[in-house]
Amino acid sequence: MIELNNFYLRDGVILEDNEYKIILDFKKNSDAKKVFESMFEFMVGIDNYNKALLETISDEIVVSSFLVDIEHGSILSTVRDAIKKLPDDKLKAYVTNPMAVVGDFLVLGKKKLIEAAEREDLTQKQKEDKLYTDINEIIKKSELANYGFKVKKDKLLKGANDVYNAVRSSENTFKVKFDNETHTLSGKFKYDYEETFKENTKINIFRASLIIKKPTLFGNAKWELILDRSLDVEILDNNWIESLRNRESPIYAGDMLDCEFKSVIIFNNDLEVIDRKYYVLKVYGIIAPPEEKNTDSGGFFNLDE
């Protein structure tokens, strides 16, 4: 067996004493490919959650998960978070032992995720609020608070959801063991950013004329239309789509859609845009291009107003 500590120390990477175990219980005669795909997806989720945690402190920190050992049983893997890069000069001015403190934060952050996500007495929103509050409290009580931090709720929840996506999509059972305590993951944590940030969602519905840049006549793929910029738009007027497919409403180069248009802009708690969605609710008709192109875009609607 390769001594991973010595190997990575030579590359300047310090592995802290922050081991935890991942247990994947699978049914006998399970599809081997699916079993290992489940494990891979779960580890990708863990990495994504680690990165979301570290972004609260600095976007300069790089972390990966390394396999330390595999034991007999189902699939029982010992994993260690390897911190590959730190903003050392900055952190050392505020934190006595940055590598140890960050390593502890990662392990405690995962414990808090499982603690919140597996609470059966909490709603999904209460789980999300608890996780967000707990992560803030961890940092406030550590030396990292002196360095400064900002927990982005949308990124934290997205990382947490990546872990539980793997649990939900697997036919097998995942368990995580910290020290001597084993936690079985239920997969009941399911983050929906549209629901979480619905109070920060801005919806505009208005009549507009959009230039058809790229129509899509197969399936339910989005059209590329131009308002004040190129947009990927979902056409919800099924009657019009059907008439188009039946050649009852032909379109030509340069045509515009006279339509009822809907824009949905979702902001996080810091009022940063985390998603935009665009829809055509109803098509009133096709507008042929004028003989002379009008390059004045002053009449276009500003989607961000």
mmCIF file of C-alpha atoms in Angstrom:
data_model
loop_
_atom_site.group_PDB
_atom_site.id
_atom_site.type_symbol
_atom_site.label_atom_id
_atom_site.label_comp_id
_atom_site.label_asym_id
_atom_site.label_seq_id
_atom_site.Cartn_x
_atom_site.Cartn_y
_atom_site.Cartn_z
ATOM 1 C CA MET A 1 0.000 0.000 0.000
ATOM 2 C CA ILE A 2 1.374 3.461 -0.914
ATOM 3 C CA GLU A 3 1.954 5.812 2.018
ATOM 4 C CA LEU A 4 -0.256 8.639 0.802
ATOM 5 C CA ASN A 5 0.971 11.107 3.416
ATOM 6 C CA ASN A 6 4.588 10.872 2.266
ATOM 7 C CA PHE A 7 3.624 10.957 -1.403
ATOM 8 C CA TYR A 8 1.597 14.158 -1.142
ATOM 9 C CA LEU A 9 3.986 15.859 1.268
ATOM 10 C CA ARG A 10 6.630 15.693 -1.438
ATOM 11 C CA ASP A 11 4.270 17.651 -3.668
ATOM 12 C CA GLY A 12 3.799 20.281 -0.979
ATOM 13 C CA VAL A 13 0.352 19.062 0.034
ATOM 14 C CA ILE A 14 -0.343 18.528 3.709
ATOM 15 C CA LEU A 15 -2.958 15.959 4.689
ATOM 16 C CA GLU A 16 -4.483 16.816 8.042
ATOM 17 C CA ASP A 17 -5.905 14.309 10.508
ATOM 18 C CA ASN A 18 -9.470 14.708 9.289
ATOM 19 C CA GLU A 19 -10.404 11.208 8.222
ATOM 20 C CA TYR A 20 -13.960 9.991 7.845
ATOM 21 C CA LYS A 21 -15.427 6.823 6.413
ATOM 22 C CA ILE A 22 -17.937 6.365 3.600
ATOM 23 C CA ILE A 23 -19.912 3.129 3.604
ATOM 24 C CA LEU A 24 -21.897 2.008 0.573
ATOM 25 C CA ASP A 25 -24.180 -0.933 1.299
ATOM 26 C CA PHE A 26 -25.233 -2.644 -1.913
ATOM 27 C CA LYS A 27 -27.485 -5.583 -2.634
ATOM 28 C CA LYS A 28 -25.971 -8.874 -3.668
ATOM 29 C CA ASN A 29 -25.732 -9.303 -7.452
ATOM 30 C CA SER A 30 -26.070 -5.539 -7.968
ATOM 31 C CA ASP A 31 -24.882 -4.057 -11.259
ATOM 32 C CA ALA A 32 -21.196 -3.388 -10.521
ATOM 33 C CA LYS A 33 -21.040 -0.409 -12.850
ATOM 34 C CA LYS A 34 -23.965 1.302 -11.116
ATOM 35 C CA VAL A 35 -22.479 0.647 -7.685
ATOM 36 C CA PHE A 36 -19.182 2.324 -8.561
ATOM 37 C CA GLU A 37 -20.938 5.126 -10.456
ATOM 38 C CA SER A 38 -22.901 5.829 -7.269
ATOM 39 C CA MET A 39 -19.703 6.026 -5.257
ATOM 40 C CA PHE A 40 -18.106 8.318 -7.828
ATOM 41 C CA GLU A 41 -21.117 10.656 -7.887
ATOM 42 C CA PHE A 42 -21.147 10.800 -4.094
ATOM 43 C CA MET A 43 -17.457 11.730 -3.945
ATOM 44 C CA VAL A 44 -17.989 14.441 -6.567
ATOM 45 C CA GLY A 45 -20.779 15.764 -4.350
ATOM 46 C CA ILE A 46 -18.459 15.770 -1.323
ATOM 47 C CA ASP A 47 -15.833 17.694 -3.297
ATOM 48 C CA ASN A 48 -18.415 20.238 -4.448
ATOM 49 C CA TYR A 49 -19.657 20.729 -0.893
ATOM 50 C CA ASN A 50 -16.076 21.151 0.383
ATOM 51 C CA LYS A 51 -15.477 23.847 -2.236
ATOM 52 C CA ALA A 52 -18.709 25.609 -1.267
ATOM 53 C CA LEU A 53 -17.571 25.630 2.369
ATOM 54 C CA LEU A 54 -14.140 27.004 1.527
ATOM 55 C CA GLU A 55 -15.505 29.748 -0.722
ATOM 56 C CA THR A 56 -16.971 31.293 2.435
ATOM 57 C CA ILE A 57 -13.392 32.042 3.460
ATOM 58 C CA SER A 58 -11.418 32.466 0.240
ATOM 59 C CA ASP A 59 -11.614 31.488 -3.397
ATOM 60 C CA GLU A 60 -7.852 30.816 -3.316
ATOM 61 C CA ILE A 61 -8.172 27.615 -1.275
ATOM 62 C CA VAL A 62 -7.949 24.356 -3.231
ATOM 63 C CA VAL A 63 -9.121 21.064 -1.728
ATOM 64 C CA SER A 64 -9.552 17.483 -2.912
ATOM 65 C CA SER A 65 -10.684 14.241 -1.309
ATOM 66 C CA PHE A 66 -8.182 11.388 -1.255
ATOM 67 C CA LEU A 67 -8.793 7.718 -0.676
ATOM 68 C CA VAL A 68 -6.685 6.487 2.229
ATOM 69 C CA ASP A 69 -7.852 2.890 2.571
ATOM 70 C CA ILE A 70 -10.558 0.388 1.603
ATOM 71 C CA GLU A 71 -11.704 -2.153 4.161
ATOM 72 C CA HIS A 72 -13.554 -5.442 3.867
ATOM 73 C CA GLY A 73 -17.328 -5.336 4.087
ATOM 74 C CA SER A 74 -19.673 -3.601 1.701
ATOM 75 C CA ILE A 75 -17.636 -0.754 0.228
ATOM 76 C CA LEU A 76 -16.067 0.913 3.236
ATOM 77 C CA SER A 77 -13.651 3.652 2.248
ATOM 78 C CA THR A 78 -11.522 5.841 4.476
ATOM 79 C CA VAL A 79 -11.327 9.335 3.015
ATOM 80 C CA ARG A 80 -9.242 12.325 3.954
ATOM 81 C CA ASP A 81 -9.679 15.930 2.814
ATOM 82 C CA ALA A 82 -6.408 17.154 1.335
ATOM 83 C CA ILE A 83 -5.911 20.898 1.347
ATOM 84 C CA LYS A 84 -3.662 21.597 -1.598
ATOM 85 C CA LYS A 85 -3.447 25.380 -1.509
ATOM 86 C CA LEU A 86 -4.024 28.138 1.048
ATOM 87 C CA PRO A 87 -3.554 31.911 0.918
ATOM 88 C CA ASP A 88 -0.874 31.313 3.560
ATOM 89 C CA ASP A 89 0.564 34.800 3.937
ATOM 90 C CA LYS A 90 -2.863 36.284 4.512
ATOM 91 C CA LEU A 91 -4.287 33.516 6.685
ATOM 92 C CA LYS A 92 -1.229 33.210 8.920
ATOM 93 C CA ALA A 93 -1.680 36.793 10.015
ATOM 94 C CA TYR A 94 -5.038 35.867 11.539
ATOM 95 C CA VAL A 95 -4.961 32.102 12.122
ATOM 96 C CA THR A 96 -2.326 30.281 14.210
ATOM 97 C CA ASN A 97 -2.379 27.011 12.244
ATOM 98 C CA PRO A 98 -4.388 27.622 9.054
ATOM 99 C CA MET A 99 -4.112 24.088 7.688
ATOM 100 C CA ALA A 100 -5.434 22.490 10.873
ATOM 101 C CA VAL A 101 -8.208 25.063 11.329
ATOM 102 C CA VAL A 102 -9.422 24.753 7.729
ATOM 103 C CA GLY A 103 -9.242 20.951 7.934
ATOM 104 C CA ASP A 104 -11.363 20.943 11.099
ATOM 105 C CA PHE A 105 -13.831 23.318 9.448
ATOM 106 C CA LEU A 106 -14.316 20.939 6.515
ATOM 107 C CA VAL A 107 -15.061 17.945 8.728
ATOM 108 C CA LEU A 108 -17.345 19.904 11.037
ATOM 109 C CA GLY A 109 -19.100 21.409 8.000
ATOM 110 C CA LYS A 110 -19.952 17.920 6.723
ATOM 111 C CA LYS A 111 -21.168 16.869 10.163
ATOM 112 C CA LYS A 112 -23.464 19.883 10.270
ATOM 113 C CA LEU A 113 -24.826 19.039 6.812
ATOM 114 C CA ILE A 114 -25.809 15.536 7.883
ATOM 115 C CA GLU A 115 -27.143 16.800 11.215
ATOM 116 C CA ALA A 116 -29.450 19.302 9.486
ATOM 117 C CA ALA A 117 -30.408 17.183 6.464
ATOM 118 C CA GLU A 118 -31.418 14.132 8.508
ATOM 119 C CA ARG A 119 -33.665 16.002 10.945
ATOM 120 C CA GLU A 120 -37.117 14.490 10.348
ATOM 121 C CA ASP A 121 -38.839 17.163 12.417
ATOM 122 C CA LEU A 122 -37.720 19.977 10.096
ATOM 123 C CA THR A 123 -39.131 21.114 6.772
ATOM 124 C CA GLN A 124 -36.754 21.489 3.818
ATOM 125 C CA LYS A 125 -36.559 25.254 4.341
ATOM 126 C CA GLN A 126 -35.861 24.802 8.051
ATOM 127 C CA LYS A 127 -33.066 22.353 7.202
ATOM 128 C CA GLU A 128 -31.554 24.883 4.804
ATOM 129 C CA ASP A 129 -31.798 27.697 7.365
ATOM 130 C CA LYS A 130 -30.249 25.492 10.058
ATOM 131 C CA LEU A 131 -27.321 24.508 7.836
ATOM 132 C CA TYR A 132 -26.714 28.132 6.833
ATOM 133 C CA THR A 133 -26.847 29.274 10.476
ATOM 134 C CA ASP A 134 -24.655 26.414 11.708
ATOM 135 C CA ILE A 135 -21.922 27.081 9.134
ATOM 136 C CA ASN A 136 -21.893 30.752 10.089
ATOM 137 C CA GLU A 137 -21.622 29.814 13.761
ATOM 138 C CA ILE A 138 -18.733 27.412 13.138
ATOM 139 C CA ILE A 139 -16.699 30.172 11.512
ATOM 140 C CA LYS A 140 -17.635 32.791 14.095
ATOM 141 C CA LYS A 141 -16.342 30.530 16.882
ATOM 142 C CA SER A 142 -13.053 29.809 15.097
ATOM 143 C CA GLU A 143 -10.014 31.902 14.277
ATOM 144 C CA LEU A 144 -11.293 32.111 10.713
ATOM 145 C CA ALA A 145 -13.680 34.844 11.850
ATOM 146 C CA ASN A 146 -10.664 37.129 12.336
ATOM 147 C CA TYR A 147 -9.699 36.612 8.710
ATOM 148 C CA GLY A 148 -13.194 37.458 7.481
ATOM 149 C CA PHE A 149 -15.825 35.361 5.777
ATOM 150 C CA LYS A 150 -19.064 35.491 3.821
ATOM 151 C CA VAL A 151 -21.353 32.482 3.542
ATOM 152 C CA LYS A 152 -23.166 32.492 0.195
ATOM 153 C CA LYS A 153 -26.373 30.625 0.953
ATOM 154 C CA ASP A 154 -27.096 29.636 -2.651
ATOM 155 C CA LYS A 155 -23.624 28.143 -3.188
ATOM 156 C CA LEU A 156 -23.674 26.370 0.184
ATOM 157 C CA LEU A 157 -27.054 24.772 -0.527
ATOM 158 C CA LYS A 158 -26.058 23.856 -4.084
ATOM 159 C CA GLY A 159 -22.992 22.031 -2.738
ATOM 160 C CA ALA A 160 -25.087 20.282 -0.083
ATOM 161 C CA ASN A 161 -27.619 19.247 -2.698
ATOM 162 C CA ASP A 162 -24.872 17.719 -4.859
ATOM 163 C CA VAL A 163 -24.092 15.308 -1.998
ATOM 164 C CA TYR A 164 -27.723 14.316 -1.586
ATOM 165 C CA ASN A 165 -28.339 14.054 -5.327
ATOM 166 C CA ALA A 166 -25.989 11.077 -5.308
ATOM 167 C CA VAL A 167 -27.872 9.535 -2.389
ATOM 168 C CA ARG A 168 -31.272 9.986 -4.069
ATOM 169 C CA SER A 169 -30.164 8.606 -7.426
ATOM 170 C CA SER A 170 -28.583 5.469 -5.977
ATOM 171 C CA GLU A 171 -30.355 2.167 -5.372
ATOM 172 C CA ASN A 172 -27.885 1.508 -2.558
ATOM 173 C CA THR A 173 -27.487 2.909 0.961
ATOM 174 C CA PHE A 174 -24.852 5.484 1.893
ATOM 175 C CA LYS A 175 -23.503 5.886 5.401
ATOM 176 C CA VAL A 176 -20.900 8.320 6.698
ATOM 177 C CA LYS A 177 -18.885 7.638 9.842
ATOM 178 C CA PHE A 178 -17.172 10.387 11.826
ATOM 179 C CA ASP A 179 -15.093 9.033 14.711
ATOM 180 C CA ASN A 180 -17.301 6.274 16.175
ATOM 181 C CA GLU A 181 -20.672 7.664 15.054
ATOM 182 C CA THR A 182 -22.293 6.314 11.882
ATOM 183 C CA HIS A 183 -25.002 8.245 10.039
ATOM 184 C CA THR A 184 -27.305 6.681 7.422
ATOM 185 C CA LEU A 185 -28.237 9.166 4.699
ATOM 186 C CA SER A 186 -31.900 9.218 3.735
ATOM 187 C CA GLY A 187 -31.724 11.454 0.688
ATOM 188 C CA LYS A 188 -34.557 13.634 1.982
ATOM 189 C CA PHE A 189 -32.598 16.858 1.605
ATOM 190 C CA LYS A 190 -33.598 18.355 -1.749
ATOM 191 C CA TYR A 191 -32.750 21.962 -2.477
ATOM 192 C CA ASP A 192 -34.855 23.869 -4.999
ATOM 193 C CA TYR A 193 -33.368 27.341 -5.483
ATOM 194 C CA GLU A 194 -36.578 28.667 -7.045
ATOM 195 C CA GLU A 195 -38.475 27.771 -3.880
ATOM 196 C CA THR A 196 -35.734 28.888 -1.476
ATOM 197 C CA PHE A 197 -35.321 32.307 -3.071
ATOM 198 C CA LYS A 198 -38.876 32.844 -4.310
ATOM 199 C CA GLU A 199 -39.156 36.015 -2.246
ATOM 200 C CA ASN A 200 -36.125 37.331 -4.159
ATOM 201 C CA THR A 201 -37.613 36.516 -7.564
ATOM 202 C CA LYS A 202 -38.584 39.276 -9.974
ATOM 203 C CA ILE A 203 -41.119 38.458 -12.689
ATOM 204 C CA ASN A 204 -41.935 40.705 -15.655
ATOM 205 C CA ILE A 205 -44.699 39.949 -18.167
ATOM 206 C CA PHE A 206 -45.132 42.269 -21.124
ATOM 207 C CA ARG A 207 -45.874 42.341 -24.841
ATOM 208 C CA ALA A 208 -42.734 42.326 -26.955
ATOM 209 C CA SER A 209 -41.400 41.824 -30.454
ATOM 210 C CA LEU A 210 -38.448 39.439 -30.488
ATOM 211 C CA ILE A 211 -36.198 38.744 -33.450
ATOM 212 C CA ILE A 212 -36.067 35.053 -34.307
ATOM 213 C CA LYS A 213 -32.398 34.083 -34.348
ATOM 214 C CA LYS A 214 -32.666 30.298 -34.115
ATOM 215 C CA PRO A 215 -36.005 28.467 -34.070
ATOM 216 C CA THR A 216 -36.249 24.916 -32.767
ATOM 217 C CA LEU A 217 -38.955 22.743 -34.266
ATOM 218 C CA PHE A 218 -38.035 19.446 -32.623
ATOM 219 C CA GLY A 219 -38.985 18.495 -29.094
ATOM 220 C CA ASN A 220 -39.253 21.162 -26.402
ATOM 221 C CA ALA A 221 -35.839 22.747 -26.881
ATOM 222 C CA LYS A 222 -35.488 26.479 -26.339
ATOM 223 C CA TRP A 223 -35.493 29.032 -29.126
ATOM 224 C CA GLU A 224 -32.768 31.635 -29.474
ATOM 225 C CA LEU A 225 -34.485 35.012 -29.679
ATOM 226 C CA ILE A 226 -33.209 38.590 -29.516
ATOM 227 C CA LEU A 227 -34.697 41.302 -27.339
ATOM 228 C CA ASP A 228 -31.977 43.642 -26.092
ATOM 229 C CA ARG A 229 -29.602 40.668 -26.294
ATOM 230 C CA SER A 230 -29.682 37.031 -27.381
ATOM 231 C CA LEU A 231 -31.824 34.888 -25.062
ATOM 232 C CA ASP A 232 -32.676 31.204 -24.746
ATOM 233 C CA VAL A 233 -36.470 31.209 -24.550
ATOM 234 C CA GLU A 234 -38.992 28.471 -23.901
ATOM 235 C CA ILE A 235 -42.112 28.721 -26.090
ATOM 236 C CA LEU A 236 -45.172 27.781 -24.031
ATOM 237 C CA ASP A 237 -47.805 28.482 -26.701
ATOM 238 C CA ASN A 238 -48.328 24.876 -27.800
ATOM 239 C CA ASN A 239 -51.127 25.757 -30.230
ATOM 240 C CA TRP A 240 -48.846 28.092 -32.139
ATOM 241 C CA ILE A 241 -45.994 25.563 -32.134
ATOM 242 C CA GLU A 242 -48.353 22.940 -33.537
ATOM 243 C CA SER A 243 -49.526 25.295 -36.291
ATOM 244 C CA LEU A 244 -45.904 25.996 -37.154
ATOM 245 C CA ARG A 245 -45.145 22.292 -37.436
ATOM 246 C CA ASN A 246 -48.205 21.888 -39.660
ATOM 247 C CA ARG A 247 -46.854 24.668 -41.929
ATOM 248 C CA GLU A 248 -49.843 26.862 -41.088
ATOM 249 C CA SER A 249 -47.657 29.669 -39.691
ATOM 250 C CA PRO A 250 -44.419 29.796 -41.682
ATOM 251 C CA ILE A 251 -41.507 31.938 -40.546
ATOM 252 C CA TYR A 252 -38.726 33.492 -42.630
ATOM 253 C CA ALA A 253 -35.298 35.011 -42.027
ATOM 254 C CA GLY A 254 -35.490 38.239 -40.040
ATOM 255 C CA ASP A 255 -39.053 37.635 -38.805
ATOM 256 C CA MET A 256 -40.071 38.744 -35.342
ATOM 257 C CA LEU A 257 -42.467 37.191 -32.822
ATOM 258 C CA ASP A 258 -45.222 39.461 -31.611
ATOM 259 C CA CYS A 259 -45.829 37.814 -28.254
ATOM 260 C CA GLU A 260 -46.529 37.923 -24.554
ATOM 261 C CA PHE A 261 -43.097 37.587 -22.964
ATOM 262 C CA LYS A 262 -42.173 36.573 -19.409
ATOM 263 C CA SER A 263 -38.801 37.058 -17.720
ATOM 264 C CA VAL A 264 -37.966 35.464 -14.368
ATOM 265 C CA ILE A 265 -34.850 36.699 -12.551
ATOM 266 C CA ILE A 266 -33.828 35.000 -9.300
ATOM 267 C CA PHE A 267 -31.540 36.728 -6.797
ATOM 268 C CA ASN A 268 -29.752 35.290 -3.768
ATOM 269 C CA ASN A 269 -29.738 36.973 -0.354
ATOM 270 C CA ASP A 270 -26.954 39.292 -1.515
ATOM 271 C CA LEU A 271 -29.138 40.387 -4.444
ATOM 272 C CA GLU A 272 -26.804 38.710 -6.932
ATOM 273 C CA VAL A 273 -28.461 37.073 -9.938
ATOM 274 C CA ILE A 274 -28.303 33.287 -9.660
ATOM 275 C CA ASP A 275 -30.589 32.417 -12.578
ATOM 276 C CA ARG A 276 -32.590 33.911 -15.423
ATOM 277 C CA LYS A 277 -35.422 32.227 -17.307
ATOM 278 C CA TYR A 278 -37.398 33.481 -20.291
ATOM 279 C CA TYR A 279 -40.719 32.349 -21.733
ATOM 280 C CA VAL A 280 -43.064 33.194 -24.578
ATOM 281 C CA LEU A 281 -46.522 32.697 -23.098
ATOM 282 C CA LYS A 282 -48.532 33.479 -26.226
ATOM 283 C CA VAL A 283 -47.701 34.249 -29.839
ATOM 284 C CA TYR A 284 -49.967 36.877 -31.383
ATOM 285 C CA GLY A 285 -48.384 36.776 -34.820
ATOM 286 C CA ILE A 286 -45.314 37.120 -36.995
ATOM 287 C CA ILE A 287 -43.877 40.521 -37.910
ATOM 288 C CA ALA A 288 -41.959 40.665 -41.177
ATOM 289 C CA PRO A 289 -38.724 42.711 -41.141
ATOM 290 C CA PRO A 290 -38.993 46.268 -42.462
ATOM 291 C CA GLU A 291 -37.456 47.022 -45.844
ATOM 292 C CA GLU A 292 -34.810 49.174 -44.164
ATOM 293 C CA LYS A 293 -33.287 47.784 -40.965
ATOM 294 C CA ASN A 294 -33.742 49.975 -37.939
ATOM 295 C CA THR A 295 -30.606 49.709 -35.791
ATOM 296 C CA ASP A 296 -32.039 51.848 -32.979
ATOM 297 C CA SER A 297 -32.508 49.574 -29.953
ATOM 298 C CA GLY A 298 -33.969 52.328 -27.784
ATOM 299 C CA GLY A 299 -37.355 50.665 -27.772
ATOM 300 C CA PHE A 300 -36.064 47.420 -26.315
ATOM 301 C CA PHE A 301 -37.079 46.462 -22.811
ATOM 302 C CA ASN A 302 -34.352 46.323 -20.144
ATOM 303 C CA LEU A 303 -34.750 42.919 -18.511
ATOM 304 C CA ASP A 304 -32.840 43.890 -15.379
ATOM 305 C CA GLU A 305 -34.974 46.912 -14.504
#
